[in-house]
Amino acid sequence: MDVMQVSGGTNRAGLAPDVFAMPAGMAIRYDQPCDALTDLITGYHVYRATGPASIGQVNRFLPGTANVRFAFEAGPISVAIGRRTFGPLPAATLYGPTGTALKATTNGGIMIGFGVSALAWSRLFTRSAAEYRDRIVPLADALGPVATQRLTSALRAAERDDQVAPILDAILCDLLGPPHRESATIRQLTRLIGQDGGDDVAAVAGKLAISPDTLRRLAVRHFGFTPKMLLRRARFLRSFLRVFRTPGGTDYSAIDPSYFDVSHFLRDAGTFLGMTPRRFMAMSTPFLARASARAPRCSARRPRRCRFPPKRASGSSTRCPPAGHLGSIPPVIPRPPPSSTRRKFRCPIRRARARRLSEVLPHSACALGVPPAAFRCHTGGRGALVPASGPCAIPTSVPFRAGPSRAIRDRSLGATLAAR
């Protein structure tokens, strides 16, 4: 093929041209599909990288739905998904649904692709999306060699990047199978996943008027993940893109209101990015930065609730917290100093027995007329019981030793309390 002219841009109205400004030797284009494919194809993308800087170039991409990609005039390409690396990749590949960020190492050339929604998966592919989860396979293995060759030949003949969208529109409309019998439920589930809020699996199943088991089967078959993972991933991606677009990338008040606090969001970042958002954004993500620009901005967000509202002062009125307020930090309770007589139970069985002992102590104390408040239990796997100050205080810890039954422990503990 003659080298395709990739000047960048989009067929979507309302985006400024400088959104697609790239460093020298790089170009990017994003196009929307035709109206018939709006709910099926998430978008078309064209990447180009040339020159010495394109050799060994590393780019990172967020997890998401399945993608089909074609490489032309390109050097070896390898992609790492989590701890698994795929490469060198063939010219036409299927990227399955992913639950963690992708790290792509390329060596120049042109890459053309499109995103496949769950609704499109039900009409393009016969096998379950879960079989391709976090995997990259040759497109011919999933779509068939005839359809793969047809797509590759048509894209190879394109002379300009603005011809890619019309070519793919025509071919994909012809390749689509009949609508799936559960298309309406799949479309509604896709809409619910994309909404803000803290809906759990049971709530989503109730809104769809199906059982949780049916919801799980539907999600795994067409989305590739369980409903719980889909909700978590969508919530994190919405929040991450909002933080990504803020100047400096540190405004965590933009995260989804269903997050309890920032640490909750950061734990999800470890799951889906493998690192903190700040570190991910500091890495080389030129294509991702432009991809986030085409995501619709949220014009109005629900107000965030303060998890730890300030106390009402006497004679004053309580005001609403400022927007994005995550609540005051609760006071840190200092840990007691380590005791030489305290035993650390590394065995899970002993830890469980020690926890049961903390339940036995208040009952035994009540039987002897000793207030349970006179004791406190330091948990955390140590199993040591330290009495509080008072007339019934025991000067030493009473660690649990495996062996005696619960009845014997009750009697021995009761005798100890009675003697003191």
PDB file of C-alpha atoms in Angstrom, residues 126-402:
ATOM      1  CA  THR A 126     -19.831 -16.326  18.376  1.00  0.00           C
ATOM      2  CA  ARG A 127     -17.700 -17.140  21.422  1.00  0.00           C
ATOM      3  CA  SER A 128     -17.941 -15.688  24.915  1.00  0.00           C
ATOM      4  CA  ALA A 129     -16.087 -12.446  25.597  1.00  0.00           C
ATOM      5  CA  ALA A 130     -14.727 -13.988  28.794  1.00  0.00           C
ATOM      6  CA  GLU A 131     -12.573 -16.341  26.677  1.00  0.00           C
ATOM      7  CA  TYR A 132     -10.663 -13.298  25.371  1.00  0.00           C
ATOM      8  CA  ARG A 133     -10.527 -11.381  28.642  1.00  0.00           C
ATOM      9  CA  ASP A 134      -7.109  -9.726  29.116  1.00  0.00           C
ATOM     10  CA  ARG A 135      -5.843 -11.445  25.969  1.00  0.00           C
ATOM     11  CA  ILE A 136      -4.730 -10.475  22.450  1.00  0.00           C
ATOM     12  CA  VAL A 137      -5.345 -12.957  19.639  1.00  0.00           C
ATOM     13  CA  PRO A 138      -5.190 -12.874  15.825  1.00  0.00           C
ATOM     14  CA  LEU A 139      -8.408 -11.391  14.490  1.00  0.00           C
ATOM     15  CA  ALA A 140      -8.861 -14.295  12.070  1.00  0.00           C
ATOM     16  CA  ASP A 141      -9.210 -16.695  15.023  1.00  0.00           C
ATOM     17  CA  ALA A 142     -12.232 -14.804  16.360  1.00  0.00           C
ATOM     18  CA  LEU A 143     -13.845 -13.145  13.333  1.00  0.00           C
ATOM     19  CA  GLY A 144     -12.821 -15.582  10.612  1.00  0.00           C
ATOM     20  CA  PRO A 145     -10.211 -15.306   7.834  1.00  0.00           C
ATOM     21  CA  VAL A 146     -12.619 -14.055   5.153  1.00  0.00           C
ATOM     22  CA  ALA A 147     -13.922 -11.088   7.146  1.00  0.00           C
ATOM     23  CA  THR A 148     -10.411 -10.304   8.386  1.00  0.00           C
ATOM     24  CA  GLN A 149      -9.002 -10.231   4.864  1.00  0.00           C
ATOM     25  CA  ARG A 150     -11.863  -8.034   3.679  1.00  0.00           C
ATOM     26  CA  LEU A 151     -11.228  -5.448   6.395  1.00  0.00           C
ATOM     27  CA  THR A 152      -7.458  -5.518   5.911  1.00  0.00           C
ATOM     28  CA  SER A 153      -7.620  -5.099   2.138  1.00  0.00           C
ATOM     29  CA  ALA A 154     -10.092  -2.209   2.307  1.00  0.00           C
ATOM     30  CA  LEU A 155      -8.062  -0.316   4.900  1.00  0.00           C
ATOM     31  CA  ARG A 156      -4.835  -0.946   3.025  1.00  0.00           C
ATOM     32  CA  ALA A 157      -6.319   0.748  -0.055  1.00  0.00           C
ATOM     33  CA  ALA A 158      -7.250   3.919   1.857  1.00  0.00           C
ATOM     34  CA  GLU A 159      -5.206   6.960   0.874  1.00  0.00           C
ATOM     35  CA  ARG A 160      -6.179   9.364   3.674  1.00  0.00           C
ATOM     36  CA  ASP A 161      -7.144   8.951   7.283  1.00  0.00           C
ATOM     37  CA  ASP A 162     -10.563  10.591   6.765  1.00  0.00           C
ATOM     38  CA  GLN A 163     -11.513   7.642   4.520  1.00  0.00           C
ATOM     39  CA  VAL A 164     -11.223   5.124   7.351  1.00  0.00           C
ATOM     40  CA  ALA A 165     -14.595   5.831   8.966  1.00  0.00           C
ATOM     41  CA  PRO A 166     -16.672   5.433   5.758  1.00  0.00           C
ATOM     42  CA  ILE A 167     -14.831   2.212   4.877  1.00  0.00           C
ATOM     43  CA  LEU A 168     -15.398   0.651   8.286  1.00  0.00           C
ATOM     44  CA  ASP A 169     -19.010   1.832   8.403  1.00  0.00           C
ATOM     45  CA  ALA A 170     -19.817   0.021   5.166  1.00  0.00           C
ATOM     46  CA  ILE A 171     -18.028  -3.230   6.001  1.00  0.00           C
ATOM     47  CA  LEU A 172     -19.168  -3.528   9.613  1.00  0.00           C
ATOM     48  CA  CYS A 173     -22.808  -2.926   8.712  1.00  0.00           C
ATOM     49  CA  ASP A 174     -22.487  -5.857   6.323  1.00  0.00           C
ATOM     50  CA  LEU A 175     -20.661  -8.131   8.781  1.00  0.00           C
ATOM     51  CA  LEU A 176     -23.073  -7.670  11.671  1.00  0.00           C
ATOM     52  CA  GLY A 177     -25.267 -10.637  12.437  1.00  0.00           C
ATOM     53  CA  PRO A 178     -28.913 -10.418  13.484  1.00  0.00           C
ATOM     54  CA  PRO A 179     -29.694  -8.686  16.781  1.00  0.00           C
ATOM     55  CA  HIS A 180     -29.262 -10.886  19.819  1.00  0.00           C
ATOM     56  CA  ARG A 181     -32.434 -11.987  21.594  1.00  0.00           C
ATOM     57  CA  GLU A 182     -31.217 -10.159  24.720  1.00  0.00           C
ATOM     58  CA  SER A 183     -30.156  -6.998  22.907  1.00  0.00           C
ATOM     59  CA  ALA A 184     -32.548  -4.793  24.883  1.00  0.00           C
ATOM     60  CA  THR A 185     -31.159  -6.040  28.217  1.00  0.00           C
ATOM     61  CA  ILE A 186     -27.559  -5.655  27.022  1.00  0.00           C
ATOM     62  CA  ARG A 187     -28.230  -2.082  25.914  1.00  0.00           C
ATOM     63  CA  GLN A 188     -29.901  -1.218  29.224  1.00  0.00           C
ATOM     64  CA  LEU A 189     -27.069  -2.811  31.211  1.00  0.00           C
ATOM     65  CA  THR A 190     -24.543  -0.759  29.248  1.00  0.00           C
ATOM     66  CA  ARG A 191     -26.442   2.399  30.174  1.00  0.00           C
ATOM     67  CA  LEU A 192     -26.614   1.472  33.874  1.00  0.00           C
ATOM     68  CA  ILE A 193     -22.891   0.722  34.019  1.00  0.00           C
ATOM     69  CA  GLY A 194     -22.093   4.170  32.665  1.00  0.00           C
ATOM     70  CA  GLN A 195     -24.121   6.055  35.268  1.00  0.00           C
ATOM     71  CA  ASP A 196     -22.755   7.649  38.416  1.00  0.00           C
ATOM     72  CA  GLY A 197     -23.724   6.159  41.728  1.00  0.00           C
ATOM     73  CA  GLY A 198     -23.137   3.219  43.970  1.00  0.00           C
ATOM     74  CA  ASP A 199     -25.562   0.655  42.562  1.00  0.00           C
ATOM     75  CA  ASP A 200     -24.637  -2.856  43.562  1.00  0.00           C
ATOM     76  CA  VAL A 201     -25.279  -6.031  41.600  1.00  0.00           C
ATOM     77  CA  ALA A 202     -28.640  -6.700  43.257  1.00  0.00           C
ATOM     78  CA  ALA A 203     -29.860  -3.180  42.476  1.00  0.00           C
ATOM     79  CA  VAL A 204     -28.805  -3.476  38.838  1.00  0.00           C
ATOM     80  CA  ALA A 205     -30.525  -6.853  38.531  1.00  0.00           C
ATOM     81  CA  GLY A 206     -33.671  -5.329  40.002  1.00  0.00           C
ATOM     82  CA  LYS A 207     -33.658  -2.469  37.507  1.00  0.00           C
ATOM     83  CA  LEU A 208     -33.253  -4.958  34.676  1.00  0.00           C
ATOM     84  CA  ALA A 209     -35.987  -7.212  36.101  1.00  0.00           C
ATOM     85  CA  ILE A 210     -33.739 -10.267  35.920  1.00  0.00           C
ATOM     86  CA  SER A 211     -32.159 -12.518  38.531  1.00  0.00           C
ATOM     87  CA  PRO A 212     -28.552 -11.947  39.708  1.00  0.00           C
ATOM     88  CA  ASP A 213     -27.556 -15.272  38.118  1.00  0.00           C
ATOM     89  CA  THR A 214     -28.966 -14.196  34.768  1.00  0.00           C
ATOM     90  CA  LEU A 215     -27.200 -10.850  35.093  1.00  0.00           C
ATOM     91  CA  ARG A 216     -23.890 -12.568  35.764  1.00  0.00           C
ATOM     92  CA  ARG A 217     -24.292 -14.899  32.787  1.00  0.00           C
ATOM     93  CA  LEU A 218     -25.181 -11.993  30.511  1.00  0.00           C
ATOM     94  CA  ALA A 219     -22.267  -9.846  31.695  1.00  0.00           C
ATOM     95  CA  VAL A 220     -19.654 -12.591  31.399  1.00  0.00           C
ATOM     96  CA  ARG A 221     -20.909 -13.686  27.967  1.00  0.00           C
ATOM     97  CA  HIS A 222     -21.020 -10.269  26.276  1.00  0.00           C
ATOM     98  CA  PHE A 223     -18.907  -7.955  28.482  1.00  0.00           C
ATOM     99  CA  GLY A 224     -16.213 -10.411  29.558  1.00  0.00           C
ATOM    100  CA  PHE A 225     -16.380  -9.635  33.292  1.00  0.00           C
ATOM    101  CA  THR A 226     -18.709 -10.169  36.212  1.00  0.00           C
ATOM    102  CA  PRO A 227     -21.221  -7.386  36.947  1.00  0.00           C
ATOM    103  CA  LYS A 228     -19.343  -6.316  40.070  1.00  0.00           C
ATOM    104  CA  MET A 229     -16.093  -5.888  38.153  1.00  0.00           C
ATOM    105  CA  LEU A 230     -17.865  -3.983  35.371  1.00  0.00           C
ATOM    106  CA  LEU A 231     -19.362  -1.528  37.866  1.00  0.00           C
ATOM    107  CA  ARG A 232     -16.007  -1.022  39.591  1.00  0.00           C
ATOM    108  CA  ARG A 233     -14.130  -0.522  36.342  1.00  0.00           C
ATOM    109  CA  ALA A 234     -16.659   1.945  34.927  1.00  0.00           C
ATOM    110  CA  ARG A 235     -16.737   3.942  38.159  1.00  0.00           C
ATOM    111  CA  PHE A 236     -12.952   4.162  38.251  1.00  0.00           C
ATOM    112  CA  LEU A 237     -12.620   5.170  34.594  1.00  0.00           C
ATOM    113  CA  ARG A 238     -15.198   7.944  34.985  1.00  0.00           C
ATOM    114  CA  SER A 239     -13.376   9.263  38.019  1.00  0.00           C
ATOM    115  CA  PHE A 240      -9.919   8.922  36.497  1.00  0.00           C
ATOM    116  CA  LEU A 241     -10.830  10.824  33.330  1.00  0.00           C
ATOM    117  CA  ARG A 242     -12.266  13.646  35.412  1.00  0.00           C
ATOM    118  CA  VAL A 243      -9.095  13.849  37.479  1.00  0.00           C
ATOM    119  CA  PHE A 244      -6.997  13.528  34.312  1.00  0.00           C
ATOM    120  CA  ARG A 245      -8.629  16.561  32.748  1.00  0.00           C
ATOM    121  CA  THR A 246      -8.129  18.836  35.756  1.00  0.00           C
ATOM    122  CA  PRO A 247      -5.035  21.093  35.665  1.00  0.00           C
ATOM    123  CA  GLY A 248      -2.280  19.341  37.549  1.00  0.00           C
ATOM    124  CA  GLY A 249      -4.309  16.146  37.781  1.00  0.00           C
ATOM    125  CA  THR A 250      -4.697  16.268  41.571  1.00  0.00           C
ATOM    126  CA  ASP A 251      -8.316  17.388  42.085  1.00  0.00           C
ATOM    127  CA  TYR A 252      -9.774  14.287  43.703  1.00  0.00           C
ATOM    128  CA  SER A 253     -13.053  16.070  44.404  1.00  0.00           C
ATOM    129  CA  ALA A 254     -14.103  15.087  40.873  1.00  0.00           C
ATOM    130  CA  ILE A 255     -14.217  11.356  41.615  1.00  0.00           C
ATOM    131  CA  ASP A 256     -17.484   9.427  41.615  1.00  0.00           C
ATOM    132  CA  PRO A 257     -19.681  10.195  44.657  1.00  0.00           C
ATOM    133  CA  SER A 258     -20.003   6.509  45.486  1.00  0.00           C
ATOM    134  CA  TYR A 259     -16.347   6.399  46.550  1.00  0.00           C
ATOM    135  CA  PHE A 260     -16.082   6.549  50.324  1.00  0.00           C
ATOM    136  CA  ASP A 261     -12.901   8.622  50.261  1.00  0.00           C
ATOM    137  CA  VAL A 262      -9.724   9.181  48.260  1.00  0.00           C
ATOM    138  CA  SER A 263      -8.013   6.063  49.618  1.00  0.00           C
ATOM    139  CA  HIS A 264     -10.921   4.009  48.250  1.00  0.00           C
ATOM    140  CA  PHE A 265     -10.279   5.505  44.808  1.00  0.00           C
ATOM    141  CA  LEU A 266      -6.544   4.884  45.093  1.00  0.00           C
ATOM    142  CA  ARG A 267      -7.131   1.219  45.899  1.00  0.00           C
ATOM    143  CA  ASP A 268      -9.092   0.881  42.663  1.00  0.00           C
ATOM    144  CA  ALA A 269      -6.236   2.635  40.869  1.00  0.00           C
ATOM    145  CA  GLY A 270      -3.904  -0.093  42.074  1.00  0.00           C
ATOM    146  CA  THR A 271      -6.275  -2.692  40.633  1.00  0.00           C
ATOM    147  CA  PHE A 272      -6.918  -1.113  37.236  1.00  0.00           C
ATOM    148  CA  LEU A 273      -3.687   0.831  36.654  1.00  0.00           C
ATOM    149  CA  GLY A 274      -1.171  -1.077  38.735  1.00  0.00           C
ATOM    150  CA  MET A 275       0.023   2.244  40.176  1.00  0.00           C
ATOM    151  CA  THR A 276      -1.237   5.561  41.466  1.00  0.00           C
ATOM    152  CA  PRO A 277      -3.065   7.902  39.057  1.00  0.00           C
ATOM    153  CA  ARG A 278      -0.390  10.567  39.438  1.00  0.00           C
ATOM    154  CA  ARG A 279       2.354   8.157  38.456  1.00  0.00           C
ATOM    155  CA  PHE A 280       0.319   6.852  35.525  1.00  0.00           C
ATOM    156  CA  MET A 281      -0.340  10.363  34.231  1.00  0.00           C
ATOM    157  CA  ALA A 282       3.336  11.279  34.597  1.00  0.00           C
ATOM    158  CA  MET A 283       4.293   8.526  32.175  1.00  0.00           C
ATOM    159  CA  SER A 284       4.233   8.771  28.391  1.00  0.00           C
ATOM    160  CA  THR A 285       0.550   8.830  27.450  1.00  0.00           C
ATOM    161  CA  PRO A 286       0.254  11.172  24.434  1.00  0.00           C
ATOM    162  CA  PHE A 287      -2.426   9.099  22.704  1.00  0.00           C
ATOM    163  CA  LEU A 288      -4.373   8.652  25.942  1.00  0.00           C
ATOM    164  CA  ALA A 289      -4.368  12.378  26.612  1.00  0.00           C
ATOM    165  CA  ARG A 290      -6.058  13.010  23.265  1.00  0.00           C
ATOM    166  CA  ALA A 291      -8.414  10.064  23.714  1.00  0.00           C
ATOM    167  CA  SER A 292      -9.725  11.520  26.966  1.00  0.00           C
ATOM    168  CA  ALA A 293     -10.685  14.703  25.134  1.00  0.00           C
ATOM    169  CA  ARG A 294     -13.371  12.917  23.155  1.00  0.00           C
ATOM    170  CA  ALA A 295     -15.071  11.562  26.301  1.00  0.00           C
ATOM    171  CA  PRO A 296     -18.188  13.611  27.129  1.00  0.00           C
ATOM    172  CA  ARG A 297     -17.645  15.990  29.987  1.00  0.00           C
ATOM    173  CA  CYS A 298     -20.050  15.845  32.882  1.00  0.00           C
ATOM    174  CA  SER A 299     -21.833  19.176  33.096  1.00  0.00           C
ATOM    175  CA  ALA A 300     -23.425  18.551  36.465  1.00  0.00           C
ATOM    176  CA  ARG A 301     -22.416  16.126  39.169  1.00  0.00           C
ATOM    177  CA  ARG A 302     -24.290  15.086  42.209  1.00  0.00           C
ATOM    178  CA  PRO A 303     -23.060  16.797  45.385  1.00  0.00           C
ATOM    179  CA  ARG A 304     -20.723  14.692  47.424  1.00  0.00           C
ATOM    180  CA  ARG A 305     -21.719  13.745  50.926  1.00  0.00           C
ATOM    181  CA  CYS A 306     -19.485  14.524  53.840  1.00  0.00           C
ATOM    182  CA  ARG A 307     -18.671  11.245  55.516  1.00  0.00           C
ATOM    183  CA  PHE A 308     -17.601  12.989  58.729  1.00  0.00           C
ATOM    184  CA  PRO A 309     -19.796  16.110  59.057  1.00  0.00           C
ATOM    185  CA  PRO A 310     -18.525  18.834  61.382  1.00  0.00           C
ATOM    186  CA  LYS A 311     -20.184  19.056  64.769  1.00  0.00           C
ATOM    187  CA  ARG A 312     -22.721  21.776  65.338  1.00  0.00           C
ATOM    188  CA  ALA A 313     -21.278  24.450  67.549  1.00  0.00           C
ATOM    189  CA  SER A 314     -23.458  25.912  70.255  1.00  0.00           C
ATOM    190  CA  GLY A 315     -25.348  28.943  69.017  1.00  0.00           C
ATOM    191  CA  SER A 316     -24.280  28.459  65.412  1.00  0.00           C
ATOM    192  CA  SER A 317     -25.853  26.884  62.382  1.00  0.00           C
ATOM    193  CA  THR A 318     -24.373  23.987  60.471  1.00  0.00           C
ATOM    194  CA  ARG A 319     -23.361  24.894  56.939  1.00  0.00           C
ATOM    195  CA  CYS A 320     -23.095  22.545  54.016  1.00  0.00           C
ATOM    196  CA  PRO A 321     -19.529  21.433  53.246  1.00  0.00           C
ATOM    197  CA  PRO A 322     -17.896  22.879  50.138  1.00  0.00           C
ATOM    198  CA  ALA A 323     -18.194  21.028  46.845  1.00  0.00           C
ATOM    199  CA  GLY A 324     -15.942  18.000  46.687  1.00  0.00           C
ATOM    200  CA  HIS A 325     -15.494  17.907  50.456  1.00  0.00           C
ATOM    201  CA  LEU A 326     -14.424  14.437  51.479  1.00  0.00           C
ATOM    202  CA  GLY A 327     -14.946  14.881  55.183  1.00  0.00           C
ATOM    203  CA  SER A 328     -12.616  15.544  58.042  1.00  0.00           C
ATOM    204  CA  ILE A 329     -10.150  12.869  59.012  1.00  0.00           C
ATOM    205  CA  PRO A 330     -11.226  10.937  62.097  1.00  0.00           C
ATOM    206  CA  PRO A 331      -8.867  11.088  65.052  1.00  0.00           C
ATOM    207  CA  VAL A 332      -6.136   8.494  65.026  1.00  0.00           C
ATOM    208  CA  ILE A 333      -6.326   6.151  67.985  1.00  0.00           C
ATOM    209  CA  PRO A 334      -2.792   5.403  69.123  1.00  0.00           C
ATOM    210  CA  ARG A 335      -1.865   1.764  69.391  1.00  0.00           C
ATOM    211  CA  PRO A 336      -0.878   0.523  72.839  1.00  0.00           C
ATOM    212  CA  PRO A 337       2.823   0.008  73.462  1.00  0.00           C
ATOM    213  CA  PRO A 338       4.041  -3.505  72.775  1.00  0.00           C
ATOM    214  CA  SER A 339       4.087  -5.768  75.768  1.00  0.00           C
ATOM    215  CA  SER A 340       6.755  -8.363  76.367  1.00  0.00           C
ATOM    216  CA  THR A 341       4.093 -10.755  77.673  1.00  0.00           C
ATOM    217  CA  ARG A 342       1.883 -10.388  74.607  1.00  0.00           C
ATOM    218  CA  ARG A 343       2.004 -13.271  72.205  1.00  0.00           C
ATOM    219  CA  LYS A 344       1.630 -12.847  68.474  1.00  0.00           C
ATOM    220  CA  PHE A 345      -0.458 -15.530  66.855  1.00  0.00           C
ATOM    221  CA  ARG A 346       0.602 -16.099  63.272  1.00  0.00           C
ATOM    222  CA  CYS A 347      -1.533 -19.215  62.936  1.00  0.00           C
ATOM    223  CA  PRO A 348      -5.004 -18.400  61.515  1.00  0.00           C
ATOM    224  CA  ILE A 349      -6.634 -20.924  63.860  1.00  0.00           C
ATOM    225  CA  ARG A 350      -5.092 -19.314  66.929  1.00  0.00           C
ATOM    226  CA  ARG A 351      -6.104 -15.868  65.717  1.00  0.00           C
ATOM    227  CA  ALA A 352      -9.681 -17.048  65.376  1.00  0.00           C
ATOM    228  CA  ARG A 353      -9.646 -18.564  68.857  1.00  0.00           C
ATOM    229  CA  ALA A 354      -8.179 -15.378  70.251  1.00  0.00           C
ATOM    230  CA  ARG A 355     -11.010 -13.401  68.725  1.00  0.00           C
ATOM    231  CA  ARG A 356     -13.512 -15.744  70.332  1.00  0.00           C
ATOM    232  CA  LEU A 357     -11.803 -15.187  73.673  1.00  0.00           C
ATOM    233  CA  SER A 358     -12.508 -11.462  73.357  1.00  0.00           C
ATOM    234  CA  GLU A 359     -16.198 -12.374  73.224  1.00  0.00           C
ATOM    235  CA  VAL A 360     -15.968 -14.702  76.232  1.00  0.00           C
ATOM    236  CA  LEU A 361     -14.410 -12.129  78.567  1.00  0.00           C
ATOM    237  CA  PRO A 362     -17.356  -9.662  78.814  1.00  0.00           C
ATOM    238  CA  HIS A 363     -19.812 -12.493  79.523  1.00  0.00           C
ATOM    239  CA  SER A 364     -17.603 -13.935  82.245  1.00  0.00           C
ATOM    240  CA  ALA A 365     -17.126 -10.496  83.748  1.00  0.00           C
ATOM    241  CA  CYS A 366     -20.875  -9.903  83.869  1.00  0.00           C
ATOM    242  CA  ALA A 367     -21.381 -13.251  85.591  1.00  0.00           C
ATOM    243  CA  LEU A 368     -19.045 -12.126  88.378  1.00  0.00           C
ATOM    244  CA  GLY A 369     -20.574  -8.688  88.679  1.00  0.00           C
ATOM    245  CA  VAL A 370     -17.592  -6.960  87.070  1.00  0.00           C
ATOM    246  CA  PRO A 371     -18.509  -4.272  84.518  1.00  0.00           C
ATOM    247  CA  PRO A 372     -17.376  -5.305  81.018  1.00  0.00           C
ATOM    248  CA  ALA A 373     -16.123  -1.760  80.448  1.00  0.00           C
ATOM    249  CA  ALA A 374     -13.268  -2.536  82.795  1.00  0.00           C
ATOM    250  CA  PHE A 375     -11.641  -4.562  80.054  1.00  0.00           C
ATOM    251  CA  ARG A 376     -10.498  -3.834  76.601  1.00  0.00           C
ATOM    252  CA  CYS A 377      -9.253  -6.213  73.946  1.00  0.00           C
ATOM    253  CA  HIS A 378      -6.420  -5.352  71.591  1.00  0.00           C
ATOM    254  CA  THR A 379      -7.134  -7.252  68.410  1.00  0.00           C
ATOM    255  CA  GLY A 380      -5.207  -7.340  65.160  1.00  0.00           C
ATOM    256  CA  GLY A 381      -4.186 -10.964  65.390  1.00  0.00           C
ATOM    257  CA  ARG A 382      -2.455 -10.776  68.792  1.00  0.00           C
ATOM    258  CA  GLY A 383      -5.226 -12.196  70.920  1.00  0.00           C
ATOM    259  CA  ALA A 384      -4.031 -10.470  74.113  1.00  0.00           C
ATOM    260  CA  LEU A 385      -6.551  -9.146  76.637  1.00  0.00           C
ATOM    261  CA  VAL A 386      -5.408  -6.128  78.624  1.00  0.00           C
ATOM    262  CA  PRO A 387      -7.665  -4.881  81.450  1.00  0.00           C
ATOM    263  CA  ALA A 388      -8.396  -1.201  81.835  1.00  0.00           C
ATOM    264  CA  SER A 389      -7.471   0.694  84.957  1.00  0.00           C
ATOM    265  CA  GLY A 390      -9.696   0.206  87.974  1.00  0.00           C
ATOM    266  CA  PRO A 391     -10.206  -2.043  90.984  1.00  0.00           C
ATOM    267  CA  CYS A 392     -10.540  -5.110  88.789  1.00  0.00           C
ATOM    268  CA  ALA A 393      -7.441  -4.416  86.724  1.00  0.00           C
ATOM    269  CA  ILE A 394      -5.183  -7.355  85.989  1.00  0.00           C
ATOM    270  CA  PRO A 395      -1.549  -6.239  85.881  1.00  0.00           C
ATOM    271  CA  THR A 396      -0.498  -8.649  83.129  1.00  0.00           C
ATOM    272  CA  SER A 397      -1.925  -9.635  79.783  1.00  0.00           C
ATOM    273  CA  VAL A 398      -3.882 -12.846  79.489  1.00  0.00           C
ATOM    274  CA  PRO A 399      -2.893 -14.322  76.134  1.00  0.00           C
ATOM    275  CA  PHE A 400      -4.822 -17.278  74.841  1.00  0.00           C
ATOM    276  CA  ARG A 401      -3.051 -20.621  74.674  1.00  0.00           C
ATOM    277  CA  ALA A 402      -4.403 -23.274  72.381  1.00  0.00           C
TER     278      ALA A 402
END
